[in-house]
mmCIF file with all atom_site columns, C-alpha atoms in Angstrom:
data_model
loop_
_atom_site.group_PDB
_atom_site.id
_atom_site.type_symbol
_atom_site.label_atom_id
_atom_site.label_alt_id
_atom_site.label_comp_id
_atom_site.label_asym_id
_atom_site.label_entity_id
_atom_site.label_seq_id
_atom_site.pdbx_PDB_ins_code
_atom_site.Cartn_x
_atom_site.Cartn_y
_atom_site.Cartn_z
_atom_site.occupancy
_atom_site.B_iso_or_equiv
_atom_site.pdbx_formal_charge
_atom_site.auth_seq_id
_atom_site.auth_comp_id
_atom_site.auth_asym_id
_atom_site.auth_atom_id
_atom_site.pdbx_PDB_model_num
ATOM 1   C CA . GLU A 1 1   ? 4.896   17.445  6.879   1.00 71.00 ? 28  GLU A CA 1
ATOM 2   C CA . PRO A 1 2   ? 6.702   16.238  3.596   1.00 74.00 ? 29  PRO A CA 1
ATOM 3   C CA . GLU A 1 3   ? 4.249   14.126  1.408   1.00 90.00 ? 30  GLU A CA 1
ATOM 4   C CA . VAL A 1 4   ? 3.953   12.260  -1.769  1.00 94.00 ? 31  VAL A CA 1
ATOM 5   C CA . THR A 1 5   ? 1.961   14.137  -4.469  1.00 95.00 ? 32  THR A CA 1
ATOM 6   C CA . GLN A 1 6   ? 0.094   12.757  -7.652  1.00 97.00 ? 33  GLN A CA 1
ATOM 7   C CA . THR A 1 7   ? -1.352  14.292  -10.517 1.00 96.00 ? 34  THR A CA 1
ATOM 8   C CA . PRO A 1 8   ? -3.744  14.437  -12.322 1.00 96.00 ? 35  PRO A CA 1
ATOM 9   C CA . SER A 1 9   ? -6.200  13.196  -9.739  1.00 95.00 ? 36  SER A CA 1
ATOM 10  C CA . HIS A 1 10  ? -8.678  11.970  -12.211 1.00 96.00 ? 37  HIS A CA 1
ATOM 11  C CA . GLN A 1 11  ? -8.023  10.844  -15.720 1.00 97.00 ? 38  GLN A CA 1
ATOM 12  C CA . VAL A 1 12  ? -10.431 9.712   -18.175 1.00 97.00 ? 39  VAL A CA 1
ATOM 13  C CA . THR A 1 13  ? -9.051  8.093   -21.565 1.00 97.00 ? 40  THR A CA 1
ATOM 14  C CA . GLN A 1 14  ? -10.269 6.180   -24.577 1.00 97.00 ? 41  GLN A CA 1
ATOM 15  C CA . MET A 1 15  ? -9.131  2.537   -24.916 1.00 97.00 ? 42  MET A CA 1
ATOM 16  C CA . GLY A 1 16  ? -5.672  2.441   -26.748 1.00 96.00 ? 43  GLY A CA 1
ATOM 17  C CA . GLN A 1 17  ? -4.723  5.815   -25.728 1.00 97.00 ? 44  GLN A CA 1
ATOM 18  C CA . GLU A 1 18  ? -1.247  6.427   -23.748 1.00 97.00 ? 45  GLU A CA 1
ATOM 19  C CA . VAL A 1 19  ? -1.513  7.860   -20.431 1.00 98.00 ? 46  VAL A CA 1
ATOM 20  C CA . ILE A 1 20  ? 1.251   9.353   -17.930 1.00 97.00 ? 47  ILE A CA 1
ATOM 21  C CA . LEU A 1 21  ? 0.567   9.498   -14.425 1.00 98.00 ? 48  LEU A CA 1
ATOM 22  C CA . ARG A 1 22  ? 3.169   11.842  -12.428 1.00 97.00 ? 49  ARG A CA 1
ATOM 23  C CA . CYS A 1 23  ? 4.856   11.494  -8.851  1.00 97.00 ? 50  CYS A CA 1
ATOM 24  C CA . VAL A 1 24  ? 6.304   13.651  -6.720  1.00 96.00 ? 51  VAL A CA 1
ATOM 25  C CA . PRO A 1 25  ? 8.017   11.494  -4.370  1.00 93.00 ? 52  PRO A CA 1
ATOM 26  C CA . ILE A 1 26  ? 9.056   12.890  -0.827  1.00 90.00 ? 53  ILE A CA 1
ATOM 27  C CA . SER A 1 27  ? 12.628  14.663  -1.420  1.00 87.00 ? 54  SER A CA 1
ATOM 28  C CA . ASN A 1 28  ? 14.990  12.447  0.604   1.00 85.00 ? 55  ASN A CA 1
ATOM 29  C CA . HIS A 1 29  ? 13.319  9.336   -0.371  1.00 88.00 ? 56  HIS A CA 1
ATOM 30  C CA . LEU A 1 30  ? 15.193  6.663   -2.641  1.00 86.00 ? 57  LEU A CA 1
ATOM 31  C CA . TYR A 1 31  ? 12.713  4.149   -3.407  1.00 89.00 ? 58  TYR A CA 1
ATOM 32  C CA . PHE A 1 32  ? 10.040  4.551   -5.556  1.00 92.00 ? 59  PHE A CA 1
ATOM 33  C CA . TYR A 1 33  ? 7.058   2.461   -6.553  1.00 94.00 ? 60  TYR A CA 1
ATOM 34  C CA . TRP A 1 34  ? 3.507   2.236   -8.113  1.00 97.00 ? 61  TRP A CA 1
ATOM 35  C CA . TYR A 1 35  ? 0.540   0.068   -6.806  1.00 97.00 ? 62  TYR A CA 1
ATOM 36  C CA . ARG A 1 36  ? -2.887  0.031   -7.913  1.00 96.00 ? 63  ARG A CA 1
ATOM 37  C CA . GLN A 1 37  ? -6.173  -0.646  -6.711  1.00 93.00 ? 64  GLN A CA 1
ATOM 38  C CA . ILE A 1 38  ? -8.994  -1.619  -9.117  1.00 93.00 ? 65  ILE A CA 1
ATOM 39  C CA . LEU A 1 39  ? -12.394 -0.793  -7.415  1.00 89.00 ? 66  LEU A CA 1
ATOM 40  C CA . GLY A 1 40  ? -13.242 -3.515  -4.732  1.00 84.00 ? 67  GLY A CA 1
ATOM 41  C CA . GLN A 1 41  ? -10.310 -5.120  -4.860  1.00 87.00 ? 68  GLN A CA 1
ATOM 42  C CA . LYS A 1 42  ? -6.984  -4.978  -2.854  1.00 89.00 ? 69  LYS A CA 1
ATOM 43  C CA . VAL A 1 43  ? -3.844  -2.560  -3.326  1.00 92.00 ? 70  VAL A CA 1
ATOM 44  C CA . GLU A 1 44  ? -1.654  -4.433  -5.602  1.00 94.00 ? 71  GLU A CA 1
ATOM 45  C CA . PHE A 1 45  ? 2.158   -4.029  -6.486  1.00 94.00 ? 72  PHE A CA 1
ATOM 46  C CA . LEU A 1 46  ? 3.331   -2.679  -9.875  1.00 96.00 ? 73  LEU A CA 1
ATOM 47  C CA . VAL A 1 47  ? 6.694   -1.818  -9.696  1.00 95.00 ? 74  VAL A CA 1
ATOM 48  C CA . SER A 1 48  ? 9.738   -0.623  -7.253  1.00 92.00 ? 75  SER A CA 1
ATOM 49  C CA . PHE A 1 49  ? 12.580  1.632   -8.769  1.00 92.00 ? 76  PHE A CA 1
ATOM 50  C CA . TYR A 1 50  ? 15.871  2.457   -7.137  1.00 88.00 ? 77  TYR A CA 1
ATOM 51  C CA . ASN A 1 51  ? 19.137  4.062   -8.376  1.00 86.00 ? 78  ASN A CA 1
ATOM 52  C CA . ASN A 1 52  ? 17.541  4.772   -11.772 1.00 89.00 ? 79  ASN A CA 1
ATOM 53  C CA . GLU A 1 53  ? 16.343  1.562   -12.579 1.00 91.00 ? 80  GLU A CA 1
ATOM 54  C CA . ILE A 1 54  ? 13.539  -0.977  -11.873 1.00 93.00 ? 81  ILE A CA 1
ATOM 55  C CA . SER A 1 55  ? 14.308  -3.198  -8.919  1.00 89.00 ? 82  SER A CA 1
ATOM 56  C CA . GLU A 1 56  ? 11.000  -5.498  -9.105  1.00 90.00 ? 83  GLU A CA 1
ATOM 57  C CA . LYS A 1 57  ? 7.959   -5.577  -11.314 1.00 93.00 ? 84  LYS A CA 1
ATOM 58  C CA . SER A 1 58  ? 4.679   -7.778  -10.924 1.00 93.00 ? 85  SER A CA 1
ATOM 59  C CA . GLU A 1 59  ? 3.110   -9.588  -13.598 1.00 92.00 ? 86  GLU A CA 1
ATOM 60  C CA . ILE A 1 60  ? 0.706   -6.819  -14.020 1.00 93.00 ? 87  ILE A CA 1
ATOM 61  C CA . PHE A 1 61  ? 3.606   -4.691  -15.170 1.00 95.00 ? 88  PHE A CA 1
ATOM 62  C CA . ASP A 1 62  ? 4.048   -5.926  -18.772 1.00 92.00 ? 89  ASP A CA 1
ATOM 63  C CA . ASP A 1 63  ? 5.362   -4.552  -21.937 1.00 93.00 ? 90  ASP A CA 1
ATOM 64  C CA . GLN A 1 64  ? 2.702   -1.751  -22.042 1.00 95.00 ? 91  GLN A CA 1
ATOM 65  C CA . PHE A 1 65  ? 3.931   -0.218  -18.809 1.00 96.00 ? 92  PHE A CA 1
ATOM 66  C CA . SER A 1 66  ? 7.046   1.861   -18.299 1.00 97.00 ? 93  SER A CA 1
ATOM 67  C CA . VAL A 1 67  ? 8.536   4.012   -15.481 1.00 96.00 ? 94  VAL A CA 1
ATOM 68  C CA . GLU A 1 68  ? 10.687  6.865   -15.732 1.00 94.00 ? 95  GLU A CA 1
ATOM 69  C CA . ARG A 1 69  ? 12.498  9.066   -13.351 1.00 91.00 ? 96  ARG A CA 1
ATOM 70  C CA . PRO A 1 70  ? 13.238  11.981  -15.841 1.00 84.00 ? 97  PRO A CA 1
ATOM 71  C CA . ASP A 1 71  ? 14.656  14.523  -13.318 1.00 85.00 ? 98  ASP A CA 1
ATOM 72  C CA . GLY A 1 72  ? 15.460  14.584  -9.587  1.00 77.00 ? 99  GLY A CA 1
ATOM 73  C CA . SER A 1 73  ? 11.862  14.909  -8.491  1.00 85.00 ? 100 SER A CA 1
ATOM 74  C CA . ASN A 1 74  ? 9.322   13.438  -10.706 1.00 92.00 ? 101 ASN A CA 1
ATOM 75  C CA . PHE A 1 75  ? 8.527   9.865   -11.218 1.00 95.00 ? 102 PHE A CA 1
ATOM 76  C CA . THR A 1 76  ? 6.271   8.946   -13.831 1.00 96.00 ? 103 THR A CA 1
ATOM 77  C CA . LEU A 1 77  ? 4.059   5.870   -14.999 1.00 97.00 ? 104 LEU A CA 1
ATOM 78  C CA . LYS A 1 78  ? 3.402   5.190   -18.485 1.00 97.00 ? 105 LYS A CA 1
ATOM 79  C CA . ILE A 1 79  ? 0.816   3.300   -19.908 1.00 97.00 ? 106 ILE A CA 1
ATOM 80  C CA . ARG A 1 80  ? 1.287   2.951   -23.641 1.00 95.00 ? 107 ARG A CA 1
ATOM 81  C CA . SER A 1 81  ? -1.921  1.609   -25.058 1.00 94.00 ? 108 SER A CA 1
ATOM 82  C CA . THR A 1 82  ? -4.544  1.436   -22.333 1.00 96.00 ? 109 THR A CA 1
ATOM 83  C CA . LYS A 1 83  ? -7.225  -1.275  -21.825 1.00 96.00 ? 110 LYS A CA 1
ATOM 84  C CA . LEU A 1 84  ? -10.263 -1.149  -20.016 1.00 96.00 ? 111 LEU A CA 1
ATOM 85  C CA . GLU A 1 85  ? -9.154  -3.384  -17.340 1.00 95.00 ? 112 GLU A CA 1
ATOM 86  C CA . ASP A 1 86  ? -6.515  -0.613  -16.717 1.00 97.00 ? 113 ASP A CA 1
ATOM 87  C CA . SER A 1 87  ? -9.457  1.532   -14.814 1.00 97.00 ? 114 SER A CA 1
ATOM 88  C CA . ALA A 1 88  ? -8.023  1.760   -11.356 1.00 96.00 ? 115 ALA A CA 1
ATOM 89  C CA . MET A 1 89  ? -6.651  4.006   -8.590  1.00 96.00 ? 116 MET A CA 1
ATOM 90  C CA . TYR A 1 90  ? -2.787  4.297   -9.132  1.00 97.00 ? 117 TYR A CA 1
ATOM 91  C CA . PHE A 1 91  ? -0.827  4.999   -6.037  1.00 97.00 ? 118 PHE A CA 1
ATOM 92  C CA . CYS A 1 92  ? 2.555   6.289   -6.016  1.00 97.00 ? 119 CYS A CA 1
ATOM 93  C CA . ALA A 1 93  ? 4.946   5.442   -2.851  1.00 95.00 ? 120 ALA A CA 1
ATOM 94  C CA . SER A 1 94  ? 8.324   6.116   -1.787  1.00 92.00 ? 121 SER A CA 1
ATOM 95  C CA . ARG A 1 95  ? 10.439  5.482   1.040   1.00 87.00 ? 122 ARG A CA 1
ATOM 96  C CA . ILE A 1 96  ? 13.886  6.562   2.526   1.00 82.00 ? 123 ILE A CA 1
ATOM 97  C CA . ARG A 1 97  ? 16.279  3.676   2.449   1.00 68.00 ? 124 ARG A CA 1
ATOM 98  C CA . ASP A 1 98  ? 15.846  2.251   5.608   1.00 60.00 ? 125 ASP A CA 1
ATOM 99  C CA . LEU A 1 99  ? 15.282  -1.534  5.550   1.00 54.00 ? 126 LEU A CA 1
ATOM 100 C CA . GLY A 1 100 ? 14.639  -1.622  9.197   1.00 56.00 ? 127 GLY A CA 1
ATOM 101 C CA . THR A 1 101 ? 11.261  -0.383  8.367   1.00 61.00 ? 128 THR A CA 1
ATOM 102 C CA . GLY A 1 102 ? 9.630   -1.035  5.093   1.00 64.00 ? 129 GLY A CA 1
ATOM 103 C CA . GLU A 1 103 ? 7.205   1.865   5.919   1.00 81.00 ? 130 GLU A CA 1
ATOM 104 C CA . LEU A 1 104 ? 5.866   3.393   2.256   1.00 88.00 ? 131 LEU A CA 1
ATOM 105 C CA . PHE A 1 105 ? 4.378   6.798   2.154   1.00 91.00 ? 132 PHE A CA 1
ATOM 106 C CA . PHE A 1 106 ? 1.779   6.741   -0.392  1.00 94.00 ? 133 PHE A CA 1
ATOM 107 C CA . GLY A 1 107 ? 0.310   9.410   -2.497  1.00 95.00 ? 134 GLY A CA 1
ATOM 108 C CA . GLU A 1 108 ? -3.463  10.210  -2.565  1.00 94.00 ? 135 GLU A CA 1
ATOM 109 C CA . GLY A 1 109 ? -3.763  8.203   -6.108  1.00 96.00 ? 136 GLY A CA 1
ATOM 110 C CA . SER A 1 110 ? -4.581  8.961   -9.548  1.00 97.00 ? 137 SER A CA 1
ATOM 111 C CA . ARG A 1 111 ? -8.011  7.506   -10.649 1.00 96.00 ? 138 ARG A CA 1
ATOM 112 C CA . LEU A 1 112 ? -7.787  6.242   -14.209 1.00 97.00 ? 139 LEU A CA 1
ATOM 113 C CA . THR A 1 113 ? -10.886 5.659   -16.042 1.00 97.00 ? 140 THR A CA 1
ATOM 114 C CA . VAL A 1 114 ? -10.440 3.792   -19.287 1.00 97.00 ? 141 VAL A CA 1
ATOM 115 C CA . LEU A 1 115 ? -13.765 4.043   -21.716 1.00 96.00 ? 142 LEU A CA 1
ATOM 116 C CA . ASP B 2 1   ? -2.865  -15.312 -4.763  1.00 61.00 ? 27  ASP B CA 1
ATOM 117 C CA . GLN B 2 2   ? -4.048  -14.550 -1.465  1.00 75.00 ? 28  GLN B CA 1
ATOM 118 C CA . GLN B 2 3   ? -0.676  -14.615 0.613   1.00 93.00 ? 29  GLN B CA 1
ATOM 119 C CA . VAL B 2 4   ? -2.422  -12.045 3.037   1.00 95.00 ? 30  VAL B CA 1
ATOM 120 C CA . LYS B 2 5   ? -5.712  -12.635 4.020   1.00 95.00 ? 31  LYS B CA 1
ATOM 121 C CA . GLN B 2 6   ? -8.166  -10.162 6.056   1.00 96.00 ? 32  GLN B CA 1
ATOM 122 C CA . ASN B 2 7   ? -11.362 -12.680 6.530   1.00 92.00 ? 33  ASN B CA 1
ATOM 123 C CA . SER B 2 8   ? -13.678 -9.824  7.918   1.00 94.00 ? 34  SER B CA 1
ATOM 124 C CA . PRO B 2 9   ? -14.748 -7.326  5.208   1.00 94.00 ? 35  PRO B CA 1
ATOM 125 C CA . SER B 2 10  ? -16.160 -4.886  7.797   1.00 96.00 ? 36  SER B CA 1
ATOM 126 C CA . LEU B 2 11  ? -16.714 -4.552  11.354  1.00 97.00 ? 37  LEU B CA 1
ATOM 127 C CA . SER B 2 12  ? -18.686 -2.398  13.605  1.00 98.00 ? 38  SER B CA 1
ATOM 128 C CA . VAL B 2 13  ? -17.446 -1.425  16.924  1.00 97.00 ? 39  VAL B CA 1
ATOM 129 C CA . GLN B 2 14  ? -19.060 0.984   19.707  1.00 97.00 ? 40  GLN B CA 1
ATOM 130 C CA . GLU B 2 15  ? -17.128 4.332   20.213  1.00 97.00 ? 41  GLU B CA 1
ATOM 131 C CA . GLY B 2 16  ? -14.643 3.859   23.388  1.00 97.00 ? 42  GLY B CA 1
ATOM 132 C CA . ARG B 2 17  ? -14.308 -0.016  23.235  1.00 97.00 ? 43  ARG B CA 1
ATOM 133 C CA . ILE B 2 18  ? -11.600 -1.900  21.737  1.00 98.00 ? 44  ILE B CA 1
ATOM 134 C CA . SER B 2 19  ? -11.435 -2.713  17.968  1.00 98.00 ? 45  SER B CA 1
ATOM 135 C CA . ILE B 2 20  ? -9.620  -5.942  16.791  1.00 98.00 ? 46  ILE B CA 1
ATOM 136 C CA . LEU B 2 21  ? -8.805  -6.365  13.421  1.00 98.00 ? 47  LEU B CA 1
ATOM 137 C CA . ASN B 2 22  ? -7.295  -9.341  12.092  1.00 98.00 ? 48  ASN B CA 1
ATOM 138 C CA . CYS B 2 23  ? -4.770  -10.607 9.199   1.00 97.00 ? 49  CYS B CA 1
ATOM 139 C CA . ASP B 2 24  ? -3.322  -13.850 8.380   1.00 97.00 ? 50  ASP B CA 1
ATOM 140 C CA . TYR B 2 25  ? -0.754  -14.923 5.932   1.00 97.00 ? 51  TYR B CA 1
ATOM 141 C CA . THR B 2 26  ? 0.475   -17.868 4.405   1.00 96.00 ? 52  THR B CA 1
ATOM 142 C CA . ASN B 2 27  ? 4.110   -16.986 3.160   1.00 92.00 ? 53  ASN B CA 1
ATOM 143 C CA . SER B 2 28  ? 6.745   -17.899 5.811   1.00 92.00 ? 54  SER B CA 1
ATOM 144 C CA . MET B 2 29  ? 9.376   -15.589 4.235   1.00 91.00 ? 55  MET B CA 1
ATOM 145 C CA . PHE B 2 30  ? 7.436   -12.361 5.351   1.00 92.00 ? 56  PHE B CA 1
ATOM 146 C CA . ASP B 2 31  ? 9.344   -10.944 8.032   1.00 90.00 ? 57  ASP B CA 1
ATOM 147 C CA . TYR B 2 32  ? 7.931   -7.546  8.412   1.00 91.00 ? 58  TYR B CA 1
ATOM 148 C CA . PHE B 2 33  ? 4.226   -6.751  8.874   1.00 94.00 ? 59  PHE B CA 1
ATOM 149 C CA . LEU B 2 34  ? 2.449   -3.058  8.354   1.00 94.00 ? 60  LEU B CA 1
ATOM 150 C CA . TRP B 2 35  ? -1.081  -1.503  9.192   1.00 96.00 ? 61  TRP B CA 1
ATOM 151 C CA . TYR B 2 36  ? -2.384  0.996   6.505   1.00 96.00 ? 62  TYR B CA 1
ATOM 152 C CA . LYS B 2 37  ? -5.324  3.032   7.222   1.00 96.00 ? 63  LYS B CA 1
ATOM 153 C CA . LYS B 2 38  ? -7.192  4.277   4.003   1.00 93.00 ? 64  LYS B CA 1
ATOM 154 C CA . TYR B 2 39  ? -9.973  6.837   4.016   1.00 91.00 ? 65  TYR B CA 1
ATOM 155 C CA . PRO B 2 40  ? -11.767 7.091   0.497   1.00 85.00 ? 66  PRO B CA 1
ATOM 156 C CA . ALA B 2 41  ? -10.060 8.934   -2.285  1.00 81.00 ? 67  ALA B CA 1
ATOM 157 C CA . GLU B 2 42  ? -7.003  9.254   -0.442  1.00 87.00 ? 68  GLU B CA 1
ATOM 158 C CA . GLY B 2 43  ? -3.702  7.006   -0.126  1.00 90.00 ? 69  GLY B CA 1
ATOM 159 C CA . PRO B 2 44  ? -2.934  4.241   2.292   1.00 92.00 ? 70  PRO B CA 1
ATOM 160 C CA . THR B 2 45  ? -1.568  6.097   5.513   1.00 93.00 ? 71  THR B CA 1
ATOM 161 C CA . PHE B 2 46  ? 0.860   4.046   7.614   1.00 91.00 ? 72  PHE B CA 1
ATOM 162 C CA . LEU B 2 47  ? -0.350  3.099   11.098  1.00 94.00 ? 73  LEU B CA 1
ATOM 163 C CA . ILE B 2 48  ? 2.151   0.724   12.605  1.00 95.00 ? 74  ILE B CA 1
ATOM 164 C CA . SER B 2 49  ? 4.615   -2.023  11.834  1.00 93.00 ? 75  SER B CA 1
ATOM 165 C CA . ILE B 2 50  ? 6.406   -4.830  13.379  1.00 94.00 ? 76  ILE B CA 1
ATOM 166 C CA . SER B 2 51  ? 9.381   -6.863  12.630  1.00 92.00 ? 77  SER B CA 1
ATOM 167 C CA . SER B 2 52  ? 8.783   -10.590 13.105  1.00 93.00 ? 78  SER B CA 1
ATOM 168 C CA . ILE B 2 53  ? 11.260  -10.756 15.896  1.00 93.00 ? 79  ILE B CA 1
ATOM 169 C CA . LYS B 2 54  ? 8.887   -9.073  18.137  1.00 95.00 ? 80  LYS B CA 1
ATOM 170 C CA . ASP B 2 55  ? 5.487   -10.132 19.259  1.00 96.00 ? 81  ASP B CA 1
ATOM 171 C CA . LYS B 2 56  ? 3.994   -6.983  19.860  1.00 97.00 ? 82  LYS B CA 1
ATOM 172 C CA . ASN B 2 57  ? 4.378   -3.436  19.294  1.00 96.00 ? 83  ASN B CA 1
ATOM 173 C CA . GLU B 2 58  ? 2.478   -0.273  20.874  1.00 97.00 ? 84  GLU B CA 1
ATOM 174 C CA . ASP B 2 59  ? 1.741   3.227   19.582  1.00 95.00 ? 85  ASP B CA 1
ATOM 175 C CA . GLY B 2 60  ? -0.340  5.103   21.534  1.00 97.00 ? 86  GLY B CA 1
ATOM 176 C CA . ARG B 2 61  ? -3.918  3.729   21.079  1.00 97.00 ? 87  ARG B CA 1
ATOM 177 C CA . PHE B 2 62  ? -2.791  1.210   18.707  1.00 98.00 ? 88  PHE B CA 1
ATOM 178 C CA . THR B 2 63  ? -1.129  -2.098  19.459  1.00 98.00 ? 89  THR B CA 1
ATOM 179 C CA . VAL B 2 64  ? -0.225  -4.802  16.823  1.00 98.00 ? 90  VAL B CA 1
ATOM 180 C CA . PHE B 2 65  ? 0.400   -8.555  17.742  1.00 98.00 ? 91  PHE B CA 1
ATOM 181 C CA . LEU B 2 66  ? 2.133   -11.246 16.060  1.00 98.00 ? 92  LEU B CA 1
ATOM 182 C CA . ASN B 2 67  ? 1.594   -14.957 16.112  1.00 97.00 ? 93  ASN B CA 1
ATOM 183 C CA . LYS B 2 68  ? 4.679   -16.262 14.024  1.00 96.00 ? 94  LYS B CA 1
ATOM 184 C CA . SER B 2 69  ? 3.450   -19.705 14.545  1.00 96.00 ? 95  SER B CA 1
ATOM 185 C CA . ALA B 2 70  ? -0.233  -19.367 13.575  1.00 96.00 ? 96  ALA B CA 1
ATOM 186 C CA . LYS B 2 71  ? 1.002   -16.648 10.564  1.00 96.00 ? 97  LYS B CA 1
ATOM 187 C CA . HIS B 2 72  ? -1.606  -14.413 12.450  1.00 97.00 ? 98  HIS B CA 1
ATOM 188 C CA . LEU B 2 73  ? -1.241  -10.779 13.283  1.00 97.00 ? 99  LEU B CA 1
ATOM 189 C CA . SER B 2 74  ? -3.757  -8.403  14.731  1.00 98.00 ? 100 SER B CA 1
ATOM 190 C CA . LEU B 2 75  ? -4.846  -4.572  15.502  1.00 98.00 ? 101 LEU B CA 1
ATOM 191 C CA . HIS B 2 76  ? -5.972  -3.404  18.707  1.00 98.00 ? 102 HIS B CA 1
ATOM 192 C CA . ILE B 2 77  ? -7.333  0.110   18.390  1.00 98.00 ? 103 ILE B CA 1
ATOM 193 C CA . VAL B 2 78  ? -8.628  1.217   22.282  1.00 97.00 ? 104 VAL B CA 1
ATOM 194 C CA . PRO B 2 79  ? -10.402 3.275   22.770  1.00 97.00 ? 105 PRO B CA 1
ATOM 195 C CA . SER B 2 80  ? -11.891 3.366   19.391  1.00 98.00 ? 106 SER B CA 1
ATOM 196 C CA . GLN B 2 81  ? -12.667 7.049   17.937  1.00 97.00 ? 107 GLN B CA 1
ATOM 197 C CA . PRO B 2 82  ? -15.039 8.021   15.383  1.00 95.00 ? 108 PRO B CA 1
ATOM 198 C CA . GLY B 2 83  ? -12.218 9.118   13.364  1.00 95.00 ? 109 GLY B CA 1
ATOM 199 C CA . ASP B 2 84  ? -10.782 5.551   13.456  1.00 97.00 ? 110 ASP B CA 1
ATOM 200 C CA . SER B 2 85  ? -13.778 4.660   11.194  1.00 97.00 ? 111 SER B CA 1
ATOM 201 C CA . ALA B 2 86  ? -11.841 3.984   7.557   1.00 96.00 ? 112 ALA B CA 1
ATOM 202 C CA . VAL B 2 87  ? -10.517 0.710   5.409   1.00 96.00 ? 113 VAL B CA 1
ATOM 203 C CA . TYR B 2 88  ? -7.481  -0.823  7.133   1.00 97.00 ? 114 TYR B CA 1
ATOM 204 C CA . PHE B 2 89  ? -5.035  -3.016  5.422   1.00 96.00 ? 115 PHE B CA 1
ATOM 205 C CA . CYS B 2 90  ? -2.814  -5.512  6.547   1.00 96.00 ? 116 CYS B CA 1
ATOM 206 C CA . ALA B 2 91  ? 0.505   -5.771  4.456   1.00 95.00 ? 117 ALA B CA 1
ATOM 207 C CA . ALA B 2 92  ? 3.530   -7.833  4.654   1.00 93.00 ? 118 ALA B CA 1
ATOM 208 C CA . SER B 2 93  ? 6.987   -7.977  3.095   1.00 90.00 ? 119 SER B CA 1
ATOM 209 C CA . ALA B 2 94  ? 10.208  -10.177 2.954   1.00 86.00 ? 120 ALA B CA 1
ATOM 210 C CA . LEU B 2 95  ? 12.446  -7.368  3.734   1.00 74.00 ? 121 LEU B CA 1
ATOM 211 C CA . GLY B 2 96  ? 15.487  -9.936  5.132   1.00 70.00 ? 122 GLY B CA 1
ATOM 212 C CA . PHE B 2 97  ? 14.927  -11.836 1.700   1.00 67.00 ? 123 PHE B CA 1
ATOM 213 C CA . GLY B 2 98  ? 15.560  -8.139  -0.583  1.00 68.00 ? 124 GLY B CA 1
ATOM 214 C CA . ASN B 2 99  ? 12.122  -7.882  -1.315  1.00 70.00 ? 125 ASN B CA 1
ATOM 215 C CA . GLU B 2 100 ? 10.712  -4.689  -0.634  1.00 76.00 ? 126 GLU B CA 1
ATOM 216 C CA . LYS B 2 101 ? 7.401   -4.827  -2.229  1.00 86.00 ? 127 LYS B CA 1
ATOM 217 C CA . LEU B 2 102 ? 4.285   -4.613  0.251   1.00 90.00 ? 128 LEU B CA 1
ATOM 218 C CA . THR B 2 103 ? 1.674   -7.611  -0.225  1.00 93.00 ? 129 THR B CA 1
ATOM 219 C CA . PHE B 2 104 ? -1.464  -6.233  0.625   1.00 94.00 ? 130 PHE B CA 1
ATOM 220 C CA . GLY B 2 105 ? -4.747  -8.015  2.276   1.00 95.00 ? 131 GLY B CA 1
ATOM 221 C CA . THR B 2 106 ? -8.312  -7.010  0.904   1.00 92.00 ? 132 THR B CA 1
ATOM 222 C CA . GLY B 2 107 ? -8.953  -4.975  3.628   1.00 94.00 ? 133 GLY B CA 1
ATOM 223 C CA . THR B 2 108 ? -11.446 -4.236  6.714   1.00 96.00 ? 134 THR B CA 1
ATOM 224 C CA . ARG B 2 109 ? -13.723 -1.446  6.928   1.00 96.00 ? 135 ARG B CA 1
ATOM 225 C CA . LEU B 2 110 ? -14.373 -0.217  10.357  1.00 98.00 ? 136 LEU B CA 1
ATOM 226 C CA . THR B 2 111 ? -17.137 1.430   11.532  1.00 97.00 ? 137 THR B CA 1
ATOM 227 C CA . ILE B 2 112 ? -16.975 3.384   15.057  1.00 97.00 ? 138 ILE B CA 1
ATOM 228 C CA . ILE B 2 113 ? -20.566 4.010   16.162  1.00 96.00 ? 139 ILE B CA 1
ATOM 229 C CA . PRO B 2 114 ? -20.766 6.960   18.449  1.00 92.00 ? 140 PRO B CA 1
#
């Protein structure tokens, strides 16, 4: 069964460092997303990406965040200068273009710990 | 901003009985609702969904009910099995309004007692 894969599974970084989280969405999917879950809180939307551009972003997704689809398979989330409050589980998700379902397929997540 | 609320943080149910998980929403633009299941250290896994034009959708042991007037939906699992023990998230989107993002509730931890 096709799945969304994410690397690394866990990253520890110092405050102020740059971090890149990587995702390989399901191959025939066209919409890509990043969500995050701070420990003990709900899963929150960060950004959606379609046709090589951001289609929507939340207020969390400020100038420190960026996304890129550098080739036909990878989808990355970059945090330029990490803060303590960026510590969270980051989930990549994708879906095929079918507005009738809205079903997102999630990866297993990348845990980011900022010290 | 709690547009999607799951007021029960946890629920324990005997194996074989029915599990009922509840979810309320406030945004009347939501027109598509989904339930996700999440095990520790894994991403959310899609379970079942319902469009706002329906009031019920069934898939095997899982049934989702939608009451639009009350802005309430529920997930019924029957019979409950030990493997159903997980955190269940309710999510909503406004697909018909061009808004694909999912807004999640805070989750309900379901424990099935053997």
